[in-house]
mmCIF file of C-alpha atoms in Angstrom:
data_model
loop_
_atom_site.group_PDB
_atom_site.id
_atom_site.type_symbol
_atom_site.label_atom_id
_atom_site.label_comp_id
_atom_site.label_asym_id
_atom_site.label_seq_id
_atom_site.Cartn_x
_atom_site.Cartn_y
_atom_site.Cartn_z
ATOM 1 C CA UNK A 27 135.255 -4.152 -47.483
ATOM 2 C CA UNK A 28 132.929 -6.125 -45.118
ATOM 3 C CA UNK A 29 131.988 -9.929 -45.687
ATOM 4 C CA UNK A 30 129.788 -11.570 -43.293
ATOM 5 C CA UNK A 31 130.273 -15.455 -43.107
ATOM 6 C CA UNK A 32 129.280 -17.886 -40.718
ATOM 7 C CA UNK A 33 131.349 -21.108 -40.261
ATOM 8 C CA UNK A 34 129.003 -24.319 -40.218
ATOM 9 C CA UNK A 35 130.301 -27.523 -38.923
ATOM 10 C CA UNK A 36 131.643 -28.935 -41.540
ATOM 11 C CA UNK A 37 134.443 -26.572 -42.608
ATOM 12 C CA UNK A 38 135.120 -26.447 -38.658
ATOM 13 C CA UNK A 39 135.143 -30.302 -39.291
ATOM 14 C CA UNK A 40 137.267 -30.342 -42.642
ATOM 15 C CA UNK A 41 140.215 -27.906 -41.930
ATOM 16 C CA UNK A 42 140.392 -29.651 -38.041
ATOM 17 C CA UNK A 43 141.199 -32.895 -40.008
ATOM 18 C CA UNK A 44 143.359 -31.098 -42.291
ATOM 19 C CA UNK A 45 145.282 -29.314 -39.705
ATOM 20 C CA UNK A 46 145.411 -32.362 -37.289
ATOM 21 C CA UNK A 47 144.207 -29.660 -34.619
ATOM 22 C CA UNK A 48 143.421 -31.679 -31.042
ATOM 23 C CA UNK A 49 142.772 -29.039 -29.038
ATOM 24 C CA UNK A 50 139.648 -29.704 -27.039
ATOM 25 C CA UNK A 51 138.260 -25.969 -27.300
ATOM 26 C CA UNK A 52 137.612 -26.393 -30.818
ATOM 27 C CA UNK A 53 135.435 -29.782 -29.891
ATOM 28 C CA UNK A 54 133.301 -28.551 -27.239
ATOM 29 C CA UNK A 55 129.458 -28.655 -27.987
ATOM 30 C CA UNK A 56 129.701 -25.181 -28.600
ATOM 31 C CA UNK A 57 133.086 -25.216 -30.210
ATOM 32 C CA UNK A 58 135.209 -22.331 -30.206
ATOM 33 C CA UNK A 59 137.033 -21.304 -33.727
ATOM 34 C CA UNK A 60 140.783 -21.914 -34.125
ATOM 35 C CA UNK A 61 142.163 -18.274 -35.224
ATOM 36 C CA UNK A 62 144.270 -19.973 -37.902
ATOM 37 C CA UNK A 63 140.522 -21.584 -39.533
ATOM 38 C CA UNK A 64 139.639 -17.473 -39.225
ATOM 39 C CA UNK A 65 142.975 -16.117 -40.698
ATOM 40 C CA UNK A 66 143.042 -18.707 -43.400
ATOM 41 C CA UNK A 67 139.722 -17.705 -44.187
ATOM 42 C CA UNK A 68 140.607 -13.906 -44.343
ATOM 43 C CA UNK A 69 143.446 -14.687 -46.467
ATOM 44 C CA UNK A 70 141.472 -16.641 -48.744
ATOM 45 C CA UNK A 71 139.042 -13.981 -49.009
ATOM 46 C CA UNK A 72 141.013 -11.148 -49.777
ATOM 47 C CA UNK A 73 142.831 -12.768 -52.520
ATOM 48 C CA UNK A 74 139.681 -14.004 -54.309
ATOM 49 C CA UNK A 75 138.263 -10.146 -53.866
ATOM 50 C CA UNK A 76 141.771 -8.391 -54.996
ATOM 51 C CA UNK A 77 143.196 -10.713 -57.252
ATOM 52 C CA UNK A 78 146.501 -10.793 -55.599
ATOM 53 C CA UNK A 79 148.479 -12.643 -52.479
ATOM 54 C CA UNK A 80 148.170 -10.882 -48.821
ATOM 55 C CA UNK A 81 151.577 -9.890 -48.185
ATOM 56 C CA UNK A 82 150.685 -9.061 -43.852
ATOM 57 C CA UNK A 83 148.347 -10.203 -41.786
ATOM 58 C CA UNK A 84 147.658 -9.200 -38.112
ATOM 59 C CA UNK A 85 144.165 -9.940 -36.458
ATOM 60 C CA UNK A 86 143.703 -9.261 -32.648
ATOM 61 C CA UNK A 87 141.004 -11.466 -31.090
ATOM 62 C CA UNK A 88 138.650 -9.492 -28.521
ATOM 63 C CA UNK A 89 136.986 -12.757 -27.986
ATOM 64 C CA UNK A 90 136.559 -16.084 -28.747
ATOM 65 C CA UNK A 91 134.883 -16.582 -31.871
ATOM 66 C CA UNK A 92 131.908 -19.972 -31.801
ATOM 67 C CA UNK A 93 130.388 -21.788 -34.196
ATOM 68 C CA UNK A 94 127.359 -20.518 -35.934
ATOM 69 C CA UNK A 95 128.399 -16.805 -35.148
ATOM 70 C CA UNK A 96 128.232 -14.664 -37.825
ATOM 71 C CA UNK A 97 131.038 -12.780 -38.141
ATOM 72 C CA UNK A 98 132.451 -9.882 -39.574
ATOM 73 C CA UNK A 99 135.589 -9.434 -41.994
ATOM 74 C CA UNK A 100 136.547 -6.601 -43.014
ATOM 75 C CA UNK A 101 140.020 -5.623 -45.019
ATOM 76 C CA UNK A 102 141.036 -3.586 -47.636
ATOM 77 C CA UNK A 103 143.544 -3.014 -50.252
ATOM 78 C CA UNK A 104 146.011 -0.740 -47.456
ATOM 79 C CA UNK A 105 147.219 -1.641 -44.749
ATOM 80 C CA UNK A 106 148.980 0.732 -42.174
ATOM 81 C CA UNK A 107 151.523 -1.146 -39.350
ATOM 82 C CA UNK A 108 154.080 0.446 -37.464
ATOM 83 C CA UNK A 109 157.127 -0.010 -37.716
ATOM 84 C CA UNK A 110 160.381 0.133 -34.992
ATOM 85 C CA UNK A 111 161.031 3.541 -37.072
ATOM 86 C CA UNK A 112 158.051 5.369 -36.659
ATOM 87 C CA UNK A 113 157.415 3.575 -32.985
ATOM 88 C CA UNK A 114 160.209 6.086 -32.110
ATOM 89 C CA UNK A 115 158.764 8.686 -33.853
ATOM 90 C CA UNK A 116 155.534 8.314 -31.954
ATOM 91 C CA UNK A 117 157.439 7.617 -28.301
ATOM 92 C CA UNK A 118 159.667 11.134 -28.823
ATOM 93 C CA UNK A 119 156.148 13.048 -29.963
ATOM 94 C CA UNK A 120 156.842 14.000 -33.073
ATOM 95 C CA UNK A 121 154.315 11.474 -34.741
ATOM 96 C CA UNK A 122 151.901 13.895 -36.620
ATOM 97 C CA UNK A 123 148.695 12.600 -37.869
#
């Protein structure tokens, strides 16, 4: 599933008070987006959609998300990680698809 959702100021604003965040990237003019505010928002998300609590979450950040971007979330009900079991599997080869 893909939700598009741009941050405004003010929940930048609200959870930066909540979180007692000081880090001056996130109070630039063009503010860059904590990835907790993003992963919060992800979780918050996918329980309203699927009616149930996220159990793992992993995001990797290609780059910086800024204020007023729209941006793309997109999750689903599975989840595939890997685990130290089949990370040997895969390093010995004999991972099949």
């Amino acid at each position: 599933m893909k939700i598009y959702k741009q941050i405004n100021e003010r929940d930048l604003v609200n959870y930066l008070e909540i979180s007692y965040d000081t880090n001056p990237l996130h109070s630039l003019e063009q503010p860059i987006l904590p990835g907790n505010l993003l992963l919060y928002l992800l979780e918050k998300m996918y329980q309203k959609t699927y009616q149930e609590q996220l159990t793992y979450l992993k995001v990797t950040f290609f780059s910086p998300a800024v204020l007023q971007e729209i941006l793309c979330f997109d999750f689903n009900q599975k989840t595939f990680q890997i685990n130290d079991a089949n990370q040997k599997m895969i390093l010995k080869g004999v991972w099949n698809k």
